PDB file of C-alpha atoms and ligand atoms in Angstrom:
ATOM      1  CA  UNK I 735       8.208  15.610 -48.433  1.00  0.00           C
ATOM      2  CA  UNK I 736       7.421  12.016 -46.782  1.00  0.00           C
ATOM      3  CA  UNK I 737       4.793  12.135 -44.159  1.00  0.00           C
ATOM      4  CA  UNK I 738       6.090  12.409 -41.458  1.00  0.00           C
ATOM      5  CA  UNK I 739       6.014   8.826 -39.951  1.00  0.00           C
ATOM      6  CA  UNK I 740       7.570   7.717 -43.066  1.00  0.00           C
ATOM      7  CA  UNK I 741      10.228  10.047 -42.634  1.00  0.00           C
ATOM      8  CA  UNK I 742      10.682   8.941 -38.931  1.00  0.00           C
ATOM      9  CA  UNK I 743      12.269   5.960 -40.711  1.00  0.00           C
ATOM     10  CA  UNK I 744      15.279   7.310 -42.149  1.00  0.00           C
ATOM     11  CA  UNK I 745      17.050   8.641 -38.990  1.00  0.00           C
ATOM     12  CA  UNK I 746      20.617   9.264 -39.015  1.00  0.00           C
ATOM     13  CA  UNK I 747      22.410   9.894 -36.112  1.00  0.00           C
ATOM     14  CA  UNK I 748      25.341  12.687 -36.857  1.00  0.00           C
ATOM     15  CA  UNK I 749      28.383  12.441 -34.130  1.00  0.00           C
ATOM     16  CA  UNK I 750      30.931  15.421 -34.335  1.00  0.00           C
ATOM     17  CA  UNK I 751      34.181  16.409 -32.581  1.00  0.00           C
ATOM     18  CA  UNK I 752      37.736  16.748 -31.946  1.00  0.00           C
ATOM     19  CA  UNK I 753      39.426  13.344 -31.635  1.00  0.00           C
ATOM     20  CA  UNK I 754      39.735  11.677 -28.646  1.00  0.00           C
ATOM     21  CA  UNK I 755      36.317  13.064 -27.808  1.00  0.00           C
ATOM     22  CA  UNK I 756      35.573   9.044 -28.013  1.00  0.00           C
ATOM     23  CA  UNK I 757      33.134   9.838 -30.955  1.00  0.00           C
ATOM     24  CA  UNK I 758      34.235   5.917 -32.529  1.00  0.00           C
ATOM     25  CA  UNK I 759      33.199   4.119 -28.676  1.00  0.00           C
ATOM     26  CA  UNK I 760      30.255   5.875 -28.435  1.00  0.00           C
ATOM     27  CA  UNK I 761      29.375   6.101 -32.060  1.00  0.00           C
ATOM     28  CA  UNK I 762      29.661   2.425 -32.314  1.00  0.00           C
ATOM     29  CA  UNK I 763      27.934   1.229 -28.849  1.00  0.00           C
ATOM     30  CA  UNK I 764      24.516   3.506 -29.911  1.00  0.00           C
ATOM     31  CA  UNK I 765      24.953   1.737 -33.648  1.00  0.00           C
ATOM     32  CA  UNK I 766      24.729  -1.400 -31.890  1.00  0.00           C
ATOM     33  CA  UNK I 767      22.223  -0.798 -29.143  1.00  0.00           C
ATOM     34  CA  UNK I 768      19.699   0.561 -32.172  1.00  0.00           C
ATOM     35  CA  UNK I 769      20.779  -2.180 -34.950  1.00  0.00           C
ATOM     36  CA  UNK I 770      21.855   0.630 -36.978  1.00  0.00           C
ATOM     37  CA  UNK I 771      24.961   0.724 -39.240  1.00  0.00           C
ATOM     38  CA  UNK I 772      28.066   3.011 -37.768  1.00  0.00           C
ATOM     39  CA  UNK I 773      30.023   4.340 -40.643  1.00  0.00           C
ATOM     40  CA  UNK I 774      33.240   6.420 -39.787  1.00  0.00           C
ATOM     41  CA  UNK I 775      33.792   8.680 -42.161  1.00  0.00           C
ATOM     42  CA  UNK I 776      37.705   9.394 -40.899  1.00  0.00           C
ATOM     43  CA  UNK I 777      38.212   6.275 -41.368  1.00  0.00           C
ATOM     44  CA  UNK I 778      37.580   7.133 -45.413  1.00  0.00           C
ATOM     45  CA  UNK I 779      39.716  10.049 -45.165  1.00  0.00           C
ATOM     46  CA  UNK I 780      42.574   7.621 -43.458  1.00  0.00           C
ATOM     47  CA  UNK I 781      42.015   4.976 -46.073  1.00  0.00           C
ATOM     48  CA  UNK I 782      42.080   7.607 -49.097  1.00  0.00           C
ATOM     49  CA  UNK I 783      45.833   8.794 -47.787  1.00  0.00           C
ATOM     50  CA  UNK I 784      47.040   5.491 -47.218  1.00  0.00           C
ATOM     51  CA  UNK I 785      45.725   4.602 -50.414  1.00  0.00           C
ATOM     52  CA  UNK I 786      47.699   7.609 -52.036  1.00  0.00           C
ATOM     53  CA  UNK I 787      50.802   6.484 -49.962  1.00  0.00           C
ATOM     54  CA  UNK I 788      50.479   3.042 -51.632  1.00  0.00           C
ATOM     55  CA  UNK I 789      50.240   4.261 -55.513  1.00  0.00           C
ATOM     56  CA  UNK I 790      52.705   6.720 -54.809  1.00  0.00           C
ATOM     57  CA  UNK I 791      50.675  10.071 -54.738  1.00  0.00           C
ATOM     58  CA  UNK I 792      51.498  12.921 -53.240  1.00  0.00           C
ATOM     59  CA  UNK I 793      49.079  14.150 -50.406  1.00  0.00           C
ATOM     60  CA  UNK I 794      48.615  17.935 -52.575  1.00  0.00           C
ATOM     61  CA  UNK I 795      47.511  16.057 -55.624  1.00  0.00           C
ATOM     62  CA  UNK I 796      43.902  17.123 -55.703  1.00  0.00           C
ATOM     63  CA  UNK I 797      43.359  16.085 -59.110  1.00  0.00           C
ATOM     64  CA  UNK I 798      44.766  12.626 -58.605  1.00  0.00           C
ATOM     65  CA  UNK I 799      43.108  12.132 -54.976  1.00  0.00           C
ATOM     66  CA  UNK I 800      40.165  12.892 -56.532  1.00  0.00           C
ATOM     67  CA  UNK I 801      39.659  10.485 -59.139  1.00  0.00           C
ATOM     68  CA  UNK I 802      40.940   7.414 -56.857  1.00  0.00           C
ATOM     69  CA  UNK I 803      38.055   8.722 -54.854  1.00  0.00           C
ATOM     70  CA  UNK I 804      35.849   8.557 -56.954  1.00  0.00           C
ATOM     71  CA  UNK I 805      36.469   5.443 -58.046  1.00  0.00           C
ATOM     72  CA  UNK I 806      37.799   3.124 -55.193  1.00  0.00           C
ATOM     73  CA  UNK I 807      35.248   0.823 -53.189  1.00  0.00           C
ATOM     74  CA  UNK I 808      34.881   1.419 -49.719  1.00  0.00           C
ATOM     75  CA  UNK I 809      33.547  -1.132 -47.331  1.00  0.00           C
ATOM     76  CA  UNK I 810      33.658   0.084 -43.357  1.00  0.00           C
ATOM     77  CA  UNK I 811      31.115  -2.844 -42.438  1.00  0.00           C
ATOM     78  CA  UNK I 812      31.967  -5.029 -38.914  1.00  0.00           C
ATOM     79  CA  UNK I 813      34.176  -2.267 -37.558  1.00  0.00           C
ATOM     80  CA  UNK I 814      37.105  -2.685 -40.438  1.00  0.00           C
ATOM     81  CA  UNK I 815      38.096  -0.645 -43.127  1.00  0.00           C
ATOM     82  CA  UNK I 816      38.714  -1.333 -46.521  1.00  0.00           C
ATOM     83  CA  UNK I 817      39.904   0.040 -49.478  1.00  0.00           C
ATOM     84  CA  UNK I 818      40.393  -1.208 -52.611  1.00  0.00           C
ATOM     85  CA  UNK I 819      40.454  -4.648 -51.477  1.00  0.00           C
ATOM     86  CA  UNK I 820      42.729  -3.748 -49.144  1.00  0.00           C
ATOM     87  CA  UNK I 821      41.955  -4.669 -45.477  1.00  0.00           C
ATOM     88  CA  UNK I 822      43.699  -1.163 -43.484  1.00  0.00           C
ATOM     89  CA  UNK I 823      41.560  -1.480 -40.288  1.00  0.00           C
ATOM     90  CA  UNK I 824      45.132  -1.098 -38.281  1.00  0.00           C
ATOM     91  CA  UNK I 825      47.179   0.279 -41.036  1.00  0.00           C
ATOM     92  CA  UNK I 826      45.080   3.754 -40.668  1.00  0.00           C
ATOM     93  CA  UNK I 827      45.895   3.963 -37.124  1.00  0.00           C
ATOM     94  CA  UNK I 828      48.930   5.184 -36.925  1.00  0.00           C
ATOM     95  CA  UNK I 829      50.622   8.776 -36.654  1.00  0.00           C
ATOM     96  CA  UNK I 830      51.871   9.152 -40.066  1.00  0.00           C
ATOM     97  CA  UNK I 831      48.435   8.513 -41.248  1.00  0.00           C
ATOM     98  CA  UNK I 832      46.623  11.273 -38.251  1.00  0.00           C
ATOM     99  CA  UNK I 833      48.968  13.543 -40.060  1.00  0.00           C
ATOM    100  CA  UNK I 834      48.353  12.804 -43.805  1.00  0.00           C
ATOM    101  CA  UNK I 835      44.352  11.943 -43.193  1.00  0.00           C
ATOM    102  CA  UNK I 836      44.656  15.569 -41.816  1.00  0.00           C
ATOM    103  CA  UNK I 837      46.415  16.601 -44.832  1.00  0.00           C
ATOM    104  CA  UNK I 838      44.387  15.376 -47.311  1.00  0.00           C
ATOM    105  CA  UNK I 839      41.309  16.440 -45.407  1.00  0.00           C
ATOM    106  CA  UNK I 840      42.299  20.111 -46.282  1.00  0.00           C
ATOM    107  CA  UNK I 841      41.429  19.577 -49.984  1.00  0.00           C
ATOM    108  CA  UNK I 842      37.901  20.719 -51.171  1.00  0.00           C
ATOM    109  CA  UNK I 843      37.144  18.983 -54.185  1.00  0.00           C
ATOM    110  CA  UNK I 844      38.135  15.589 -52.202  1.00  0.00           C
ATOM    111  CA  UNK I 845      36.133  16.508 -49.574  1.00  0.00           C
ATOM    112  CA  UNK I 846      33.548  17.091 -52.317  1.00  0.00           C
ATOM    113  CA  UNK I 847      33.653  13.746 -53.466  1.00  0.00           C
ATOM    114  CA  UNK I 848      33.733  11.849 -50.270  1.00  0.00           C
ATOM    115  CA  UNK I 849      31.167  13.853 -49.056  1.00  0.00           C
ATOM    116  CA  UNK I 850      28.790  12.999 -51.798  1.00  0.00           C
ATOM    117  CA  UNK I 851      29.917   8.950 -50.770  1.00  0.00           C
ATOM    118  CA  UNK I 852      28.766   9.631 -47.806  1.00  0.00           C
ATOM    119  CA  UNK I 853      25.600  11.086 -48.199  1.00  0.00           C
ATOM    120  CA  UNK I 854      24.908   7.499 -50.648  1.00  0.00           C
ATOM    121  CA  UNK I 855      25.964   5.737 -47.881  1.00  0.00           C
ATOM    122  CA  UNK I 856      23.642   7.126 -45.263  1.00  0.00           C
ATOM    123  CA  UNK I 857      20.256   7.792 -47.701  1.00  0.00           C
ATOM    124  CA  UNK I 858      18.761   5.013 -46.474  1.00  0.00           C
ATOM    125  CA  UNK I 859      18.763   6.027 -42.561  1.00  0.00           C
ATOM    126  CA  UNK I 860      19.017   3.871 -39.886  1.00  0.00           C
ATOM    127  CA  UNK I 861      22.766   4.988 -39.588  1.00  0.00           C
ATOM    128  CA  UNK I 862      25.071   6.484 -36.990  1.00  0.00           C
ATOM    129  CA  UNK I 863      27.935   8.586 -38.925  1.00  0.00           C
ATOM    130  CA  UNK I 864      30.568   9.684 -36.703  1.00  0.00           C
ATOM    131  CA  UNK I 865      32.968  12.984 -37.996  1.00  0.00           C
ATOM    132  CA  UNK I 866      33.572  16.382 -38.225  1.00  0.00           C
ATOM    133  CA  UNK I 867      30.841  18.104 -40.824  1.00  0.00           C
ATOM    134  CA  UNK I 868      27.960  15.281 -40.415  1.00  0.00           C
ATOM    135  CA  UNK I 869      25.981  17.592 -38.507  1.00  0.00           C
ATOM    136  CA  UNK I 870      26.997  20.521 -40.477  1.00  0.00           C
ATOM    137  CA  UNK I 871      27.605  19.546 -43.888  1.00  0.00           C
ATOM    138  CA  UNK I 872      27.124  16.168 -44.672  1.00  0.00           C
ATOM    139  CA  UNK I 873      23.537  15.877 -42.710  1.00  0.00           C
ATOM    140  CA  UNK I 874      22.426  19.413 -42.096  1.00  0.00           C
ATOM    141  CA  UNK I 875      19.228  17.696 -41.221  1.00  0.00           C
ATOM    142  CA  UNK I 876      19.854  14.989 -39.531  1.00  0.00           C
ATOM    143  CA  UNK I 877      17.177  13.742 -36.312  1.00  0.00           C
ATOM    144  CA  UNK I 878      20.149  13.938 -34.048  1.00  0.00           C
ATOM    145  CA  UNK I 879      23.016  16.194 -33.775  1.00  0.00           C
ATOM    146  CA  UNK I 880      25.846  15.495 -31.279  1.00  0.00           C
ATOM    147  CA  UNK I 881      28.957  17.217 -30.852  1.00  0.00           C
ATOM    148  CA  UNK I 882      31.123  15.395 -28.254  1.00  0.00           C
ATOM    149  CA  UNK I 883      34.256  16.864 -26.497  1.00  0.00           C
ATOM    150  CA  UNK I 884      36.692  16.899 -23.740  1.00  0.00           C
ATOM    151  CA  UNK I 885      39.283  18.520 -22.436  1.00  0.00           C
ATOM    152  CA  UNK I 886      42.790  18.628 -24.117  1.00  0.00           C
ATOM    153  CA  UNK I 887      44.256  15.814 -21.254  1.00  0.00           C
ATOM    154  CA  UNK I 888      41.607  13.415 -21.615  1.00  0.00           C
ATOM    155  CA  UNK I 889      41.858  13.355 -25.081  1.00  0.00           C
ATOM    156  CA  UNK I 890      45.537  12.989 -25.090  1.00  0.00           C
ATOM    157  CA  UNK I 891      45.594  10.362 -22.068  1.00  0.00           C
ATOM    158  CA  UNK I 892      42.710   8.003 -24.469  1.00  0.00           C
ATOM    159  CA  UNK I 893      44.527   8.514 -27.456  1.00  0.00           C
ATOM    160  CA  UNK I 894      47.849   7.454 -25.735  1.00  0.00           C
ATOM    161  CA  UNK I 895      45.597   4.128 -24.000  1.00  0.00           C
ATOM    162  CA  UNK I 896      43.654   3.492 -27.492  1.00  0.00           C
ATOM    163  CA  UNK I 897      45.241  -0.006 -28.398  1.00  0.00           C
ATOM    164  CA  UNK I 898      44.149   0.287 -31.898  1.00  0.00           C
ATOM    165  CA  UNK I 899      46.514   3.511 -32.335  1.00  0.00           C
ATOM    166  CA  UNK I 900      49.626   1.999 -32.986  1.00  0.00           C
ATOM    167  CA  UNK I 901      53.339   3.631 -33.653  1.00  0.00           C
ATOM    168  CA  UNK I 902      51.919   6.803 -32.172  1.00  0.00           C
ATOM    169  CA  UNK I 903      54.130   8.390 -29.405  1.00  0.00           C
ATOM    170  CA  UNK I 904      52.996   6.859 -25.621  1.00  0.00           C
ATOM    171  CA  UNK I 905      54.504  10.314 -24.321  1.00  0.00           C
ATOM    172  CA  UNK I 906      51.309  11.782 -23.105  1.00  0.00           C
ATOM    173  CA  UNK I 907      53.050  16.028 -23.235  1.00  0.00           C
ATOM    174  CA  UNK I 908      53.792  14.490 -27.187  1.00  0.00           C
ATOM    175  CA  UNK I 909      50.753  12.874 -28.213  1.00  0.00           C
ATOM    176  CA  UNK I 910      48.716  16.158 -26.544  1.00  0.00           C
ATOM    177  CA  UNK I 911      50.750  18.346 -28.374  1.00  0.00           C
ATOM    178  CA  UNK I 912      49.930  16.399 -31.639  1.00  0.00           C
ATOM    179  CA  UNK I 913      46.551  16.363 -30.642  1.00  0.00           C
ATOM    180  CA  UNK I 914      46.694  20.113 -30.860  1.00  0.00           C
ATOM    181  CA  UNK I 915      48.603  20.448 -33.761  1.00  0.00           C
ATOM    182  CA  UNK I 916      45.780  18.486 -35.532  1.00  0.00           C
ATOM    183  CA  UNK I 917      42.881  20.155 -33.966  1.00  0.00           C
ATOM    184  CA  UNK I 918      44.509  23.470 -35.076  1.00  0.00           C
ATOM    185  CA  UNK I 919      44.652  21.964 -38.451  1.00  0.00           C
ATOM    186  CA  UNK I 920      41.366  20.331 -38.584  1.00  0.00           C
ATOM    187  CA  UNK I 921      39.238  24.046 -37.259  1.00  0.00           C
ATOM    188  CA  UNK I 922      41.255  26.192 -39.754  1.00  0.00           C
ATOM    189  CA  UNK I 923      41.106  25.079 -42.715  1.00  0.00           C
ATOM    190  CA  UNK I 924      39.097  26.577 -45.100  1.00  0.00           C
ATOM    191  CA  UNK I 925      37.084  24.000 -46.397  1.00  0.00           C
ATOM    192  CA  UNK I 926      34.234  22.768 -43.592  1.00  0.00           C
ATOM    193  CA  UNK I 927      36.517  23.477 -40.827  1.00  0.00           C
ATOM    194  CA  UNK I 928      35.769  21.634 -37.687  1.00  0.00           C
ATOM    195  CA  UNK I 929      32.649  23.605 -36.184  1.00  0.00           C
ATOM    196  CA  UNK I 930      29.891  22.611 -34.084  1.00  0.00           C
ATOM    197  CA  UNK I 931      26.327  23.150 -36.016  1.00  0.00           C
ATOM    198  CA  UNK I 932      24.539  25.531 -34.313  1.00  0.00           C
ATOM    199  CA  UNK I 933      21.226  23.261 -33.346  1.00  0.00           C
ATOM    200  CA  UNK I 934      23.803  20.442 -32.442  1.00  0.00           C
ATOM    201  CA  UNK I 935      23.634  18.991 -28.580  1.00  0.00           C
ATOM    202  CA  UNK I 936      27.334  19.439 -27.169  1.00  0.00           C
ATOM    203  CA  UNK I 937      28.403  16.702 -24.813  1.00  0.00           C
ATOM    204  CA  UNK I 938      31.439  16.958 -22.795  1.00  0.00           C
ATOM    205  CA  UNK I 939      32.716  13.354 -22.016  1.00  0.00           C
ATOM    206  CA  UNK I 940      35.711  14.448 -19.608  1.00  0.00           C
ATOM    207  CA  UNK I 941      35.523  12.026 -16.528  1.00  0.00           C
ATOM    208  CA  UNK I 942      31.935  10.520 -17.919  1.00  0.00           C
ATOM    209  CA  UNK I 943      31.834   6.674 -18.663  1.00  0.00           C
ATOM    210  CA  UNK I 944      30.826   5.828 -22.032  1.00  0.00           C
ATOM    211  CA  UNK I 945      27.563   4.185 -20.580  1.00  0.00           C
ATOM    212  CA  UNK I 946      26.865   7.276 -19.334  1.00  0.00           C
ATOM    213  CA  UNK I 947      26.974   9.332 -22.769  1.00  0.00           C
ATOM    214  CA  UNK I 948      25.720   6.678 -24.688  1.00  0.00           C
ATOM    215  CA  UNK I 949      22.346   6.666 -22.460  1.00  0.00           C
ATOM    216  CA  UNK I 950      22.456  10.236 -22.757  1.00  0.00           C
ATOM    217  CA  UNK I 951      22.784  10.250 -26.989  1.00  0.00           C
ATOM    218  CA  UNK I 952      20.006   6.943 -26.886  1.00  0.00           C
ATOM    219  CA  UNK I 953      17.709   9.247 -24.768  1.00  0.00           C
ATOM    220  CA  UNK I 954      17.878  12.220 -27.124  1.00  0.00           C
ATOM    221  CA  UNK I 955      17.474   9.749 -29.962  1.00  0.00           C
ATOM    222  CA  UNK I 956      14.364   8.216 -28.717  1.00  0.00           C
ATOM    223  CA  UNK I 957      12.642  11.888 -27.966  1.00  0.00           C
ATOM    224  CA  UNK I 958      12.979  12.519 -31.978  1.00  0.00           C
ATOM    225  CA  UNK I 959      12.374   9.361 -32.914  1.00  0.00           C
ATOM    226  CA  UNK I 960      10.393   6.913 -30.745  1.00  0.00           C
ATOM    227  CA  UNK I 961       9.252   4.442 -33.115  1.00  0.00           C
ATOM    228  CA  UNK I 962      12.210   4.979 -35.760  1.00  0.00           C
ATOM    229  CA  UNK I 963      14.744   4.175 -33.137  1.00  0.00           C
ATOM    230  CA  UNK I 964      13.765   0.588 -31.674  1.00  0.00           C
ATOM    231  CA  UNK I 965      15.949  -2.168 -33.365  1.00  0.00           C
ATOM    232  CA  UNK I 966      14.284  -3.711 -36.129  1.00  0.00           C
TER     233      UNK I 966
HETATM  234  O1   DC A2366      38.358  11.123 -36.891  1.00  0.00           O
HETATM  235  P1   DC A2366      39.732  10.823 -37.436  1.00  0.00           P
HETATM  236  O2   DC A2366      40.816  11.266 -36.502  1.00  0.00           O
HETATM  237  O3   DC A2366      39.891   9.386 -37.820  1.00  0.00           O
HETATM  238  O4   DC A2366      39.851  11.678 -38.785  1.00  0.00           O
HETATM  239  C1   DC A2366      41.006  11.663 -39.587  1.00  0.00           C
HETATM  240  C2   DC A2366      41.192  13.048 -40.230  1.00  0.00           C
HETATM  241  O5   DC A2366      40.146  13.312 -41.164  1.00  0.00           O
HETATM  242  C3   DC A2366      41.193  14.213 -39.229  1.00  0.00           C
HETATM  243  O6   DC A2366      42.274  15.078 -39.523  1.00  0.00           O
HETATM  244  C4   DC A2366      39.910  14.934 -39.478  1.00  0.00           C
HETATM  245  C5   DC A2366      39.502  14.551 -40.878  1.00  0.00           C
HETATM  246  N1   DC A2366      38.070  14.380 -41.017  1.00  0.00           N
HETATM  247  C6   DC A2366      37.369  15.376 -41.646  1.00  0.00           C
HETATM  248  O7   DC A2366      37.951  16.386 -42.041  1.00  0.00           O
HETATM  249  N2   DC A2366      36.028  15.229 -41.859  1.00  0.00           N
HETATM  250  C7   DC A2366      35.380  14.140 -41.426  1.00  0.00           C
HETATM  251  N3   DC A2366      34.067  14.016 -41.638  1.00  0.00           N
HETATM  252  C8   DC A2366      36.084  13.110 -40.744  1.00  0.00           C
HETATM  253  C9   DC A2366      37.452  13.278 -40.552  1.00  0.00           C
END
């Protein structure tokens, strides 16, 4: 066990919820404010159906989604996403891809494998990771534990206005009844369905501005981590 100063150096930052909770805005903005990387790890599931789209292979394929996981580079630095070369930063963003990233999500040996990416990824602290088990699975122990949600309307009225999500409906009664359809999908499924860890701080963001949550999740940062958390 490092002592504990030493260990005060490796702080990761786990951000959980529902989407349209504006986990990416606020995950990103407390990245930046602490020099710290943001990785977005539905952004890998996204990339690993798209990917599986591309090569022709069907979203139930565990055995084949596994391997490509295994083997496929991911690089999420500067707010895009590759894959494979492939630059999908917009490609990703799109309803077809909520629905098969949520389908592909079900599988546990995937989740198994991106899982273990992720915990590479985020060894050496100093990293905000933004999705649905960091707190839970992924990180049980990380220094910080948020789980941020809002109510069913704002979610569906930011996911309508989010410029990045393109081809998805601007109906606001369809894209909250997608919204649910996901969410239903995402907190049954049996493998790490979305939960909120027990020792995680639950923020609701309905009519807050970012600034305001993003002081909130920098103030509970620098109470576990004081000297950790100053930029470098
Ligand atoms: O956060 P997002 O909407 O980009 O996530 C895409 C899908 O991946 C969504 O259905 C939830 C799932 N997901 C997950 O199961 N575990 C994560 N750590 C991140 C996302």
């Amino acid at each position: 066990m490092p002592a504990f100063s030493e260990r005060r150096l490796f702080v990761i930052i786990a951000i959980d919820g529902p989407s349209g909770a504006g986990k990416g805005t606020v995950a990103r903005t407390v990245a930046r404010a602490l020099q710290f990387r943001h990785i977005d790890t539905g952004a890998m599931y996204r990339a690993v159906a798209w990917l599986a789209h591309e090569r022709g292979i069907a979203y139930d394929d565990e055995p084949a989604l596994v391997a490509l996981a295994r083997e496929v580079a991911f690089d999420l630095e500067d707010g895009r996403v590759r894959i494979a070369g492939h630059d999908v930063s917009s490609a990703i963003r799109t309803s077809g891809m909520d629905l098969a990233s949520s389908t592909v999500a079900k599988l546990p040996e995937l989740r198994a494998v991106l899982v273990a990416r992720q915990q590479q990824m985020g060894e050496g602290g100093r990293v905000v990771m933004e999705g649905r088990d960091i707190g839970s699975v992924v990180f049980p122990d990380a220094d910080v534990k948020i789980f941020l949600d809002a109510s069913p309307e704002e979610r569906a009225k930011r996911r309508a206005a989010d410029p990045a999500h393109t081809g998805s409906a601007i109906d606001l009664v369809a894209v909250a009844r997608e919204i649910r359809a996901r969410d239903a999908r995402d907190s049954t499924r049996a493998a790490s369905p979305l939960r909120t860890a027990p020792d995680a701080v639950v923020i609701d963001t309905t009519g807050r501005s970012i600034d305001d949550v993003v002081q909130q999740v920098l103030g509970l940062a620098a109470q576990v981590s004081p000297t950790a958390i100053r930029p470098e």
